[in-house]
XYZ file of C-alpha atoms in Angstrom:
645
model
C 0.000 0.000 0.000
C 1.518 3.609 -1.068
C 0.316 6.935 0.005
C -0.329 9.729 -2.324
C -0.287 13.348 -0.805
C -1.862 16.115 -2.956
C -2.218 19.659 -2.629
C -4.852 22.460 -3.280
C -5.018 26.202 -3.348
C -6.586 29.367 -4.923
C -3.976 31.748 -6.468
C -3.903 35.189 -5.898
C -3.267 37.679 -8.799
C -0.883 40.591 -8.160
C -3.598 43.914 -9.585
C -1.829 45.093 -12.680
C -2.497 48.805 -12.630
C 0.437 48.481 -10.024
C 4.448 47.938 -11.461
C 5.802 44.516 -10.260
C 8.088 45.785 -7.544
C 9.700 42.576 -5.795
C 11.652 45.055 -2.541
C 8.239 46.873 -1.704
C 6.177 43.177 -2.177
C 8.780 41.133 0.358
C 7.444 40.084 3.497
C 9.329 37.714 5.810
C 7.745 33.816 6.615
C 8.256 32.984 10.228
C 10.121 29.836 10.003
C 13.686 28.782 11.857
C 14.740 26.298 9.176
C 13.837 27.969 6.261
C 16.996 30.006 5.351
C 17.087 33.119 3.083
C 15.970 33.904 0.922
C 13.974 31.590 0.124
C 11.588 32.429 3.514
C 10.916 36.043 1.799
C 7.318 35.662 0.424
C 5.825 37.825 -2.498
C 2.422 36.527 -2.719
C 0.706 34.365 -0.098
C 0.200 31.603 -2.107
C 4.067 30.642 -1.553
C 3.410 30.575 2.072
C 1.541 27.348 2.768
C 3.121 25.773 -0.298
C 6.688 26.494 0.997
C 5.738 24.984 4.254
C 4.284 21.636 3.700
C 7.017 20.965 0.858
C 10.092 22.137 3.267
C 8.837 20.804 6.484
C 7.474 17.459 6.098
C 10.047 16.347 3.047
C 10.779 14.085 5.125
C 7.687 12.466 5.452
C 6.102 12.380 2.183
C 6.740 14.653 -1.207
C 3.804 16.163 -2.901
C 2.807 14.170 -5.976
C -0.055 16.309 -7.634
C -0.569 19.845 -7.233
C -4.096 21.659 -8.240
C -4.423 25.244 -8.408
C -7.769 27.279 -9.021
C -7.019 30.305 -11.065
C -8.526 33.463 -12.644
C -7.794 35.241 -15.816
C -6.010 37.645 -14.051
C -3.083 35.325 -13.340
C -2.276 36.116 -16.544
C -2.482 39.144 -16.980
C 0.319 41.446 -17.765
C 1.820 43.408 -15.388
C 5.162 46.128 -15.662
C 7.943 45.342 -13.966
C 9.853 48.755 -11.918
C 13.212 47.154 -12.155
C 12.525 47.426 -16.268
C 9.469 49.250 -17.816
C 9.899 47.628 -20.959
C 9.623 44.397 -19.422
C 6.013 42.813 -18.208
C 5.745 39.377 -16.287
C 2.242 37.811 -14.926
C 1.343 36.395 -11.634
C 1.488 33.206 -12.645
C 5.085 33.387 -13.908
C 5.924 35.225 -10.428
C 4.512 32.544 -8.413
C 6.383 29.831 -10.834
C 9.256 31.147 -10.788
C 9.703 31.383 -6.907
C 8.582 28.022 -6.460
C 10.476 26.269 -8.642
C 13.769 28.265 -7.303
C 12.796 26.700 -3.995
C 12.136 23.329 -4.804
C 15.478 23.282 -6.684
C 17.581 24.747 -3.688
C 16.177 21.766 -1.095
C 16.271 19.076 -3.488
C 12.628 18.420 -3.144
C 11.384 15.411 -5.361
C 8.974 17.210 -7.281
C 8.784 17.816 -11.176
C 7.143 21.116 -11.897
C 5.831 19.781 -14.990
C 1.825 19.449 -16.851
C 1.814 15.964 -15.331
C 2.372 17.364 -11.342
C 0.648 20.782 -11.731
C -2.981 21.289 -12.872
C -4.175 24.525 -12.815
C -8.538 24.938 -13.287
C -9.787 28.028 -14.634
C -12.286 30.154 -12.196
C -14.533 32.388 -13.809
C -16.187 35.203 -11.528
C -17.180 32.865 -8.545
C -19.368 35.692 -6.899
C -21.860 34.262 -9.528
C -23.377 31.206 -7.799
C -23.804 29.537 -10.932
C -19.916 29.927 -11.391
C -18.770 28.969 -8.176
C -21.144 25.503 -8.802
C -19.199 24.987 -12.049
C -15.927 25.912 -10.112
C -16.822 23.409 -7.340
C -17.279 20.552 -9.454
C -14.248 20.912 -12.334
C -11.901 21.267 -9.261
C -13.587 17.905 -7.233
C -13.813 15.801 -10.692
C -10.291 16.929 -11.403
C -8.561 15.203 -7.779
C -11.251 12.311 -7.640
C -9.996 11.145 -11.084
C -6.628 11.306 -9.891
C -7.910 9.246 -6.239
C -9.284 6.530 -8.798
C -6.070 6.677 -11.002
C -4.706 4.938 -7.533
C -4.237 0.911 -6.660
C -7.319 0.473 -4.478
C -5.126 -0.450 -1.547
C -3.358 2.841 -1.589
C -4.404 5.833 0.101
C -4.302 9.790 -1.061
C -4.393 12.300 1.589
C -5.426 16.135 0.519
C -3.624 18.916 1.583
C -5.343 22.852 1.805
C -4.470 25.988 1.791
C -7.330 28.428 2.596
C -5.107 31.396 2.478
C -5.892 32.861 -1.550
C -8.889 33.788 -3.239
C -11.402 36.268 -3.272
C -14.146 36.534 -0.498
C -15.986 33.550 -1.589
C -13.200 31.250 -2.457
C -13.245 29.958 1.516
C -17.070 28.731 0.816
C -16.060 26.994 -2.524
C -12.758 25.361 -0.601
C -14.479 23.756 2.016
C -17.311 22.660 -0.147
C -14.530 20.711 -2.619
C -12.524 19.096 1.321
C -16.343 17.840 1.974
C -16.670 16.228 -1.615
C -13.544 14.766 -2.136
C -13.752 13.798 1.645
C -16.941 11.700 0.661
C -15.208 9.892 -2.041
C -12.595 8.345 -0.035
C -9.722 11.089 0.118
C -8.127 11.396 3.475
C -7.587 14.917 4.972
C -3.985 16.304 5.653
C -3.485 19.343 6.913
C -5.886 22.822 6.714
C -3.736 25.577 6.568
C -4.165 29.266 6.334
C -1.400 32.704 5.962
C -1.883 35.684 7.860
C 0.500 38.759 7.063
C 1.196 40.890 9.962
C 1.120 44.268 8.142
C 3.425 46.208 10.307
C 6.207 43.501 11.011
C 6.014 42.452 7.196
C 5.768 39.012 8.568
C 3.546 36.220 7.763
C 2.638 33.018 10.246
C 1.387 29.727 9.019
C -1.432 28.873 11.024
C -2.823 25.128 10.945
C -7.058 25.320 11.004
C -7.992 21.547 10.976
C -9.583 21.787 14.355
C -11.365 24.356 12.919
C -12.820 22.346 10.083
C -13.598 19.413 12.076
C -15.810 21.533 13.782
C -18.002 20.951 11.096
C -17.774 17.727 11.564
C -19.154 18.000 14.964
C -21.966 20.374 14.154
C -22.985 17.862 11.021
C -22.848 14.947 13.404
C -25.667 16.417 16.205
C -27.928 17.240 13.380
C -27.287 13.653 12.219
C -28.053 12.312 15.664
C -31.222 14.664 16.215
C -32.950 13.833 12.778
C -31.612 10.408 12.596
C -30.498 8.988 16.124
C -26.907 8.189 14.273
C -23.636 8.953 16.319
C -20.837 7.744 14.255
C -19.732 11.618 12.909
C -19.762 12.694 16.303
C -17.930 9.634 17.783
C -15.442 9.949 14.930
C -15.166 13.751 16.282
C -14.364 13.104 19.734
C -11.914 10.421 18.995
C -9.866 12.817 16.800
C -10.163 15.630 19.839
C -9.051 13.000 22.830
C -11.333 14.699 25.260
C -10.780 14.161 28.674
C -14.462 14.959 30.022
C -16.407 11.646 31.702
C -19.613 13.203 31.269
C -19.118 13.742 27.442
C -17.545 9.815 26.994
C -20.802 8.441 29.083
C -22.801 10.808 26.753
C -21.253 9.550 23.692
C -21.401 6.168 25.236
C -25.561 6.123 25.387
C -25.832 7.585 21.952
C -24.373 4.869 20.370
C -26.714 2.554 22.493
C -29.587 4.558 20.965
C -27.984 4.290 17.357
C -27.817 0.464 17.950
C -31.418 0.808 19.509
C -32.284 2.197 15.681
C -30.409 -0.695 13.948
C -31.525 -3.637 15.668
C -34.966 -2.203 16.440
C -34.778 -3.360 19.653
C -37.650 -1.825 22.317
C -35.338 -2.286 25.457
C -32.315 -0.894 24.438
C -34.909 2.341 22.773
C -35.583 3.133 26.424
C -32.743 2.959 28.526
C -30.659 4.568 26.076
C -33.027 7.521 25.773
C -33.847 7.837 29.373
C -29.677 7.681 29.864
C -29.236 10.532 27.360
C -31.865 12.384 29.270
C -30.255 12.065 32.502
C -27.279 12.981 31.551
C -28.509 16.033 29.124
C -30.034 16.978 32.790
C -26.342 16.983 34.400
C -24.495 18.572 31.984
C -27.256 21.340 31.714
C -26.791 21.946 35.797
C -23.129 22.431 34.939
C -21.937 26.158 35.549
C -20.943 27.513 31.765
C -17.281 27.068 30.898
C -16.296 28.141 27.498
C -13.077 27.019 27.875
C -13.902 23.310 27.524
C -15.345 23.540 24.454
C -16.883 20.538 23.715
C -18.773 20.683 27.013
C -19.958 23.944 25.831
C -21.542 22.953 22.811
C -23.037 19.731 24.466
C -24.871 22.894 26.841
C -25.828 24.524 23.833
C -27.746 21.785 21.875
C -28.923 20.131 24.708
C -32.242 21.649 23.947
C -32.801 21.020 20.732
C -31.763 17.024 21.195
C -33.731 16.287 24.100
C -36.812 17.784 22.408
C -36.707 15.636 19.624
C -36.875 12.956 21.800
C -39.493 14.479 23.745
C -42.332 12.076 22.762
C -40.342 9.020 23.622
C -39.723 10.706 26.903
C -43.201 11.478 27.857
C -44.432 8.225 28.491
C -41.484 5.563 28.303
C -44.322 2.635 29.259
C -45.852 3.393 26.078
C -44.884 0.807 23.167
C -46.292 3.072 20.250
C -44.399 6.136 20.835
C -41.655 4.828 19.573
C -43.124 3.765 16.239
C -44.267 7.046 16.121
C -41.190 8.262 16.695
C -39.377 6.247 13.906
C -41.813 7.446 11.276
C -41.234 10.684 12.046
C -37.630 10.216 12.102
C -38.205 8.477 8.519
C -37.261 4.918 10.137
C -39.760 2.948 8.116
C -38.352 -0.569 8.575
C -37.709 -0.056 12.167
C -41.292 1.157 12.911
C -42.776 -1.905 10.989
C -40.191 -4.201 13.004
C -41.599 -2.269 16.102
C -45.461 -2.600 14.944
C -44.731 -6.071 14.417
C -43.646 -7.137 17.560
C -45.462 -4.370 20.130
C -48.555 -3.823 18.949
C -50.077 -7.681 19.771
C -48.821 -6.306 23.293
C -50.583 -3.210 23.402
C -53.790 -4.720 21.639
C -54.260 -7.111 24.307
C -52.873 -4.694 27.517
C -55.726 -2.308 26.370
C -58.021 -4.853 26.579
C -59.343 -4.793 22.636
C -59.864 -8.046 22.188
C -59.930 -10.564 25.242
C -59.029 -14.544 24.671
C -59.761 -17.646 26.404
C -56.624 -19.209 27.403
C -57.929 -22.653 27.584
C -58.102 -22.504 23.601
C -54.409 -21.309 22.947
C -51.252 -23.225 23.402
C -48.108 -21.514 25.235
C -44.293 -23.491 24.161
C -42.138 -21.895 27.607
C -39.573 -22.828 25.867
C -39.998 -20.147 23.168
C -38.294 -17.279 23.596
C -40.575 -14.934 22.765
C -43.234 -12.928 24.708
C -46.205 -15.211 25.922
C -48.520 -12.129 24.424
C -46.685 -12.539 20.855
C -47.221 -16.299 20.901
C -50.965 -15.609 21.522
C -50.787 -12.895 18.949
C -49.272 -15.343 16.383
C -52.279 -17.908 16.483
C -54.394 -15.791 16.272
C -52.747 -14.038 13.096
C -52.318 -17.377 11.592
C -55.747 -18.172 11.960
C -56.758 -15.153 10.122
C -54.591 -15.165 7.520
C -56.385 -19.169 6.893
C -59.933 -17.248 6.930
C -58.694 -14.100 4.702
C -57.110 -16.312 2.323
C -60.182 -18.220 2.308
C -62.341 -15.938 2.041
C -60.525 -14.194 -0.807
C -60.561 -17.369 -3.232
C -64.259 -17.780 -2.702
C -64.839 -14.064 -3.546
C -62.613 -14.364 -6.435
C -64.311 -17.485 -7.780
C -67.894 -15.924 -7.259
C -67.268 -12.699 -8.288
C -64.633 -13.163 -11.574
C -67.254 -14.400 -14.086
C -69.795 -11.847 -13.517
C -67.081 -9.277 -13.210
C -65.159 -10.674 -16.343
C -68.291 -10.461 -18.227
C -69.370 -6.901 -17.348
C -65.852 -5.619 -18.601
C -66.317 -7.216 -21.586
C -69.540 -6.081 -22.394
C -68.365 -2.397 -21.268
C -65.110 -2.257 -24.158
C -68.109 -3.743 -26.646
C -69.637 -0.635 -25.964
C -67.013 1.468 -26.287
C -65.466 0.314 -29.346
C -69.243 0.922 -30.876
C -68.858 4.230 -29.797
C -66.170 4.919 -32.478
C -68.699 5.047 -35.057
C -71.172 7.470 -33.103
C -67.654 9.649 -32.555
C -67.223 10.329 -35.712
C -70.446 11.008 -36.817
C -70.403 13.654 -33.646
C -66.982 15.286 -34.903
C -69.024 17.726 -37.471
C -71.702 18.621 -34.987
C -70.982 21.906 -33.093
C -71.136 20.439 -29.645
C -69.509 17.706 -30.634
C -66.976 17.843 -26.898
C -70.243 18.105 -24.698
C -72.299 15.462 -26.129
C -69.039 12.875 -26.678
C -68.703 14.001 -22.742
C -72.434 13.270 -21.540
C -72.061 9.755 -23.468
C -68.578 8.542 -21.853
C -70.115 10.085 -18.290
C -73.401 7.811 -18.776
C -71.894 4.830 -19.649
C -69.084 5.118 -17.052
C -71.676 5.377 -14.481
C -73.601 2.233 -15.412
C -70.341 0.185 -15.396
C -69.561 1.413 -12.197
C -72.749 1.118 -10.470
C -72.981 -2.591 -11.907
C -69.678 -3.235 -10.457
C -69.849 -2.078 -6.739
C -73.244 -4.035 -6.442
C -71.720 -6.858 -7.531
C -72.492 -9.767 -5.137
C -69.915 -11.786 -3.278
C -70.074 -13.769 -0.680
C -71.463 -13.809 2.795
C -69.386 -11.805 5.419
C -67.269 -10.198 2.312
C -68.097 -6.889 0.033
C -66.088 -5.505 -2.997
C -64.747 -1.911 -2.857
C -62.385 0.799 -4.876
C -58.862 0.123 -3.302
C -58.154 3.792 -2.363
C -54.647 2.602 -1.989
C -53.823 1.556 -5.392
C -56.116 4.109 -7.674
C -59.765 4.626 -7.705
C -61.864 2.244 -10.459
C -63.753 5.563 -12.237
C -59.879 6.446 -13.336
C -59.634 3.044 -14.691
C -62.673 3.533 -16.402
C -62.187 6.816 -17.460
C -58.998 5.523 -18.760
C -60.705 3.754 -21.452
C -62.991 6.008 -22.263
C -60.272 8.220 -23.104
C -58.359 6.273 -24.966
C -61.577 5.387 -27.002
C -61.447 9.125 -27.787
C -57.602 9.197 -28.865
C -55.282 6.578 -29.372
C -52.846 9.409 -28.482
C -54.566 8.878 -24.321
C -52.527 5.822 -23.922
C -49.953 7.617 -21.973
C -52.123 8.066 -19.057
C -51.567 4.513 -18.350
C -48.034 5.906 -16.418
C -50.279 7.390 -13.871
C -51.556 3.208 -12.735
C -49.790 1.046 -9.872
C -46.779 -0.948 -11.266
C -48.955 -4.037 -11.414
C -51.598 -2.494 -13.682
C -48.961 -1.335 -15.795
C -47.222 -4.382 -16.307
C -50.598 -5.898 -17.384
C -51.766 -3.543 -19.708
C -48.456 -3.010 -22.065
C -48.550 -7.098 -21.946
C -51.783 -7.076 -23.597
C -50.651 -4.171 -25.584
C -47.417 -5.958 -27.301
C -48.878 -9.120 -27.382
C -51.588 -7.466 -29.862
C -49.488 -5.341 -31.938
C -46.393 -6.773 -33.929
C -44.999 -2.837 -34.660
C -45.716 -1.716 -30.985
C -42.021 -0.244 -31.392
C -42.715 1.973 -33.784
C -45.132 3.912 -31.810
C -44.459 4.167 -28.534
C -41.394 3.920 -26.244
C -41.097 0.934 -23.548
C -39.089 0.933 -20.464
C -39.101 -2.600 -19.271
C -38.112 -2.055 -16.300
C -40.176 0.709 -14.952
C -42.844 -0.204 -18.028
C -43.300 3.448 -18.315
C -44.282 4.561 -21.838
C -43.617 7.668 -24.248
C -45.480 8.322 -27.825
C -43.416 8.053 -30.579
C -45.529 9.006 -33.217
C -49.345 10.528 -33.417
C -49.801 8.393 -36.770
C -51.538 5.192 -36.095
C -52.215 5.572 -32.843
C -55.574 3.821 -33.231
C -53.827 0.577 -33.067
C -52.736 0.994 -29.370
C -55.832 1.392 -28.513
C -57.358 -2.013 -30.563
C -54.449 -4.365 -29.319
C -55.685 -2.727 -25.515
C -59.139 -3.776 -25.974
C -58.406 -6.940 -27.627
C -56.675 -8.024 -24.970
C -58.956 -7.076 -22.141
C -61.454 -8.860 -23.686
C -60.048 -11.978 -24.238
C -57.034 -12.515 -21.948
C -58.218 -10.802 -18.583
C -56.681 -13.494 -15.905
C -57.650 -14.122 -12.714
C -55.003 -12.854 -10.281
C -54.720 -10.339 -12.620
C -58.344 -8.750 -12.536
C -58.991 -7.493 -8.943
C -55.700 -5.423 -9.491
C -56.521 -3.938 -12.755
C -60.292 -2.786 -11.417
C -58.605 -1.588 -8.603
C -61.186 -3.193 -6.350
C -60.279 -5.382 -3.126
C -62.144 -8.093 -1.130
C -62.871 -7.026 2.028
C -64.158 -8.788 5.425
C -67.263 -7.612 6.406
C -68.193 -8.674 10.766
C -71.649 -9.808 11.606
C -71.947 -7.525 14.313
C -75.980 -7.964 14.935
C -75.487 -11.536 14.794
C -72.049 -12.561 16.077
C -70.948 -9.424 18.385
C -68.854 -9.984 20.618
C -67.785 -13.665 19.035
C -67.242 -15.071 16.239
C -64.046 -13.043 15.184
C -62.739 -14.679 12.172
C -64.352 -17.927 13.400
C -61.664 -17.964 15.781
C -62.593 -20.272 19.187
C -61.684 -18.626 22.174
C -61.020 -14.694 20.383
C -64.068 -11.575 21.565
C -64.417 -8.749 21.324
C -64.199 -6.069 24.210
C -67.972 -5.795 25.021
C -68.335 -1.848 25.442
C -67.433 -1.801 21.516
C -69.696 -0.464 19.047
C -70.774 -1.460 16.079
C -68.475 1.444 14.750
C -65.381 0.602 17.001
C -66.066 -3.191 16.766
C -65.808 -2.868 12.575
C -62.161 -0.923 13.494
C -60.890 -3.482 15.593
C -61.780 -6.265 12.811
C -60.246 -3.780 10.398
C -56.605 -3.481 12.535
C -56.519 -7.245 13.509
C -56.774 -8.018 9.140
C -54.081 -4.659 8.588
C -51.774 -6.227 11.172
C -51.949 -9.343 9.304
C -51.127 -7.772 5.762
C -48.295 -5.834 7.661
C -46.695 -8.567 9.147
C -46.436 -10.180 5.028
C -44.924 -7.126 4.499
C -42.720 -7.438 7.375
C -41.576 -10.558 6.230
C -41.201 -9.404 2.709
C -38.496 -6.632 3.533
C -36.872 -8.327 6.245
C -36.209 -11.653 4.247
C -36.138 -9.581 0.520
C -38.685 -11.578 -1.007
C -38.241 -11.119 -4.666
C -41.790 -12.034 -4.929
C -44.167 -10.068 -2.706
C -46.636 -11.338 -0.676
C -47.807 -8.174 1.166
C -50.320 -6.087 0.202
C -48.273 -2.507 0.538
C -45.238 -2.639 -1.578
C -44.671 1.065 -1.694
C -42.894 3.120 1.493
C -45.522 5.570 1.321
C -48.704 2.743 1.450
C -46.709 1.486 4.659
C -46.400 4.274 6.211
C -49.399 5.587 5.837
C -51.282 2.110 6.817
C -49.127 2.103 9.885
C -50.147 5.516 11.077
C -54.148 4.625 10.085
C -53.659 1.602 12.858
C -52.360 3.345 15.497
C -54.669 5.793 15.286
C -57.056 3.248 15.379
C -55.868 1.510 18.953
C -55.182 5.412 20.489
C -58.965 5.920 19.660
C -59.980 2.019 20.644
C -58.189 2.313 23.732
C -59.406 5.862 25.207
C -62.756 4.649 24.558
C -62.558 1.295 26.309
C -60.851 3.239 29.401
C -63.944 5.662 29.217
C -66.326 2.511 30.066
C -64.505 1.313 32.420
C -64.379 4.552 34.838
């Protein structure tokens, strides 16, 4: 393994409506080992540069050089020593350098290969400064990947050139290159001491790392993460207990996060808490710094935990709390396995133990092993019930659709005879409207079975869209784009029945396979997307394929004249609480059959299932359903402690 060191600066340009004069421009680097001349400085670009190459030759030479420049390094200026005579900035700053390197024997060829110089236009235009920002950070990133993978190349700054904004556009190119792998050497920074002529080299990597710091508390407040800030404090070797036992419990909590683990979510909260509590009853010291800034966001990082905090004993709020905190899989993990617990502590349902078997060997709760008969037992009746639906209600469902695209491909010929009418938009509207409404009505009255009804899936997209769908494309060929706006699913079906129907699908419109988005290619022929649609509906509408397309689901309907509070699922030994009504009891039915789709889609994610199982596929559809139940047991569970007062 080899290490590459690079280096980075902005270069200064000497104003050219002053003469070069080299006596009035000297000012003296403070430095014991470098001899004269060579420590006389005319521009404080050779500062830093004449540093790092003199005094750590001995531990590593500088192998690539990048410069940021303006045009006005190159610009002429008149020398006093001879008038006739003009030299540029960049020749000044060459020269000098070169003379140096050449006088300490430094390994380093001043050549295209070692120096790269990017041009900066005016980078008090943001736009510019963006460009400037990325030329400079593609520039040394090519040269990082240039590199053996084993090897390492270490950056090395100087923040000292530049105008005003150049520090902004430096420290944005450390935190990009930083990201890609490059290690950071030394920060470093000239200030000239304008009545002693003298200039000290001032190293400002604490300084940076600051930033570090500051990035790694907003990491931990919006994300519970503490590796930037325990990275920090192992760089600054701070001495304080309180800060190491601090550190100590947010990395519990970060591990809390990763493993999704309830316990660890509470002691590791209510330990940052206590000991947010003792450093804030700590009499302000600015000179230990790091203590100081603990003070200072103490606020803001114990309020984001302030709904965890309010009620510890409370399994949801930390479900809540990882949705918030956009921890999806950990608040399904946590749904999973807490809200069986909370479900039966609140007294929703109540089961006779006599029915349900206990293994004290397993190491789970005794409340989760109830929980997973139970779930098993209704995922039997759902599926159940589902493939009876499906059987009763495909035919009838199959044949409506069917009769529906009949009617609208007859509609072509009434179209055109409406096209040279002068209301020829309202009346084609009026006749799409009526028929639409027919279809629709015929469809949501379809019967099921007992205990079951058919509705839109809100979730997926709402059946008049479908419908309108093809009316629209009955319209125009030219419509068929709108399919991009359908679930995944849908899609997938519809261009299959599409290509499968039209040899030259190619040729007018654009497929992406794996997204099976579309694009129109051309507006001639256009007819024929729509006739290889409809052909296909008609003839090759599946079964597992047509609840999805309609957008309709199956859904469990309770008994609750008849079977309230038994009969759950035709599950022996499950009730319902008795102060339920019909209302509440309907909710509870509907969160026991969500918690049972969740926990597919628990086991889809945590096992990557290729194929899913679960209803929700979509972050946003499990997120949301997750919210929708515990709002459901918050309201179940207020109401059932309201009969029992």
């Amino acid at each position: 393994m080899m290490e590459h060191h690079i280096y980075l600066t902005f270069l200064t340009a000497f104003k050219s409506k002053f003469p070069y004069d080299e006596d009035k421009l000297k000012n003296t680097l403070v430095s014991t080992t470098i001899k004269k001349p060579y420590n006389e400085i005319i521009q404080t670009s050779e500062s830093v540069l004449k540093t790092v190459l003199h005094d750590k030759r001995d531990q590593f030479t500088l192998e690539k050089l990048f410069f940021f420049e303006t045009k006005e390094l190159s610009t002429k200026i008149k020398r006093v020593d001879n008038p006739n005579q003009h030299i540029t900035t960049k020749q000044i700053f060459e020269s000098r350098i070169t003379d140096f390197i050449n006088e300490y024997n430094i390994d380093l060829d001043w050549s295209s290969d070692t120096v790269e110089y990017i041009q900066c236009g005016d980078i008090e235009n943001i736009s510019n400064l963006k460009v400037s920002i990325l030329n400079m950070s593609q520039q040394m990133t090519e040269f990082y990947h240039a590199q053996p993978k084993e090897d390492t190349v270490t950056l090395h700054v100087d923040l000292t050139g530049g105008p005003r904004t150049a520090i902004m556009l430096m420290l944005a190119i450390i935190r990009l290159v930083a990201y890609q792998g490059i290690q950071i050497g030394s920060i470093s920074y000239a200030n000239l001491d304008n009545e002693s002529s003298k200039i000290t080299v001032y190293e400002s990597k604490d300084i940076y790392f600051l930033f570090d710091m500051i990035a790694g508390f907003s990491e931990f407040t919006h994300y519970g993460d503490a590796k930037t800030l325990r990275h920090y404090f192992d760089q600054t070797n701070t001495e304080d207990e309180l800060t190491h036992q601090l550190l100590a419990k947010m990395g519990d909590f970060s591990e809390a996060i990763s493993l999704s683990s309830r316990g660890l979510f509470q002691s590791s909260v209510e330990g940052i808490n206590t000991l947010f509590t003792n450093i804030a009853s700590r009499e302000q010291d600015n000179s230990q710094f790091e203590l100081g800034i603990f003070q200072l966001m103490r606020n803001k990082i114990q309020e984001s935990y302030e709904t965890i905090l309010s009620d510890p004993e409370d399994d949801l709020v930390y479900i809540e709390w990882c949705l918030q905190n956009d921890y999806l899989q950990q608040a399904l993990a946590l749904f999973i396995e807490y809200v069986p617990r909370t479900i039966l502590k609140e007294k929703i349902i109540h089961l006779d133990y006599k029915k349900f078997e206990v293994d004290l060997d397993d190491t789970r709760s005794i409340e989760m092993q109830y929980f997973n008969q139970i779930n098993f037992k209704i995922g039997k009746f759902l599926v159940q019930l589902h493939k009876n639906g499906k059987n009763n209600a495909y035919e009838p469902l199959r044949n409506l659709l069917k009769e529906h695209i009949n009617k609208l491909v007859n509609k072509n010929e009434y179209i055109q005879q409406l096209k040279n009418s002068n209301d020829t938009k309202l009346k084609i509207s009026d006749e799409f409207e009526s028929l639409n409404a027919i279809f629709y009505d015929k469809i949501i009255n379809t019967p099921i079975t007992k205990n079951s009804h058919l509705q839109p899936d809100n979730t997926l997209y709402h059946l008049q869209i479908f419908i309108e769908f093809l009316s629209d494309i009955t319209l125009s060929g030219a419509n068929i784009t709108r399919l991009n706006l359908f679930p995944k699913i849908v899609r997938e079906y519809l261009l299959k029945q599409i290509c499968t129907n039209e040899a030259h699908i190619n040729e007018l419109i654009a497929i992406d396979k794996e997204e099976s988005y579309i694009k129109l290619i051309t507006d001639n022929e256009v007819y024929k997307i729509k006739k290889a649609l409809f052909k296909g509906l008609k003839a090759g509408i599946e079964k597992n394929y047509l609840l999805p397309v309609l957008g309709l689901t199956l859904y469990y309907q309770y008994d609750y004249t008849n079977d309230f509070p038994n009969n759950v699922f035709n599950i022996e030994g499950l009730s319902l609480n008795q102060c339920l009504s019909e209302p509440l009891a309907n909710d509870t039915i509907d969160l026991l059959t969500a918690y049972n789709t969740l926990k597919q889609v628990r086991n889809d994610t945590a096992h990557a299932n290729e194929e899913k199982k679960g209803r929700y596929t979509s972050s946003q559809d499990i997120r949301r359903e997750i919210e929708r139940c515990l709002e459901i047991i918050r309201k179940l569970a207020v109401h059932i402690r309201m009969c029992e007062i």
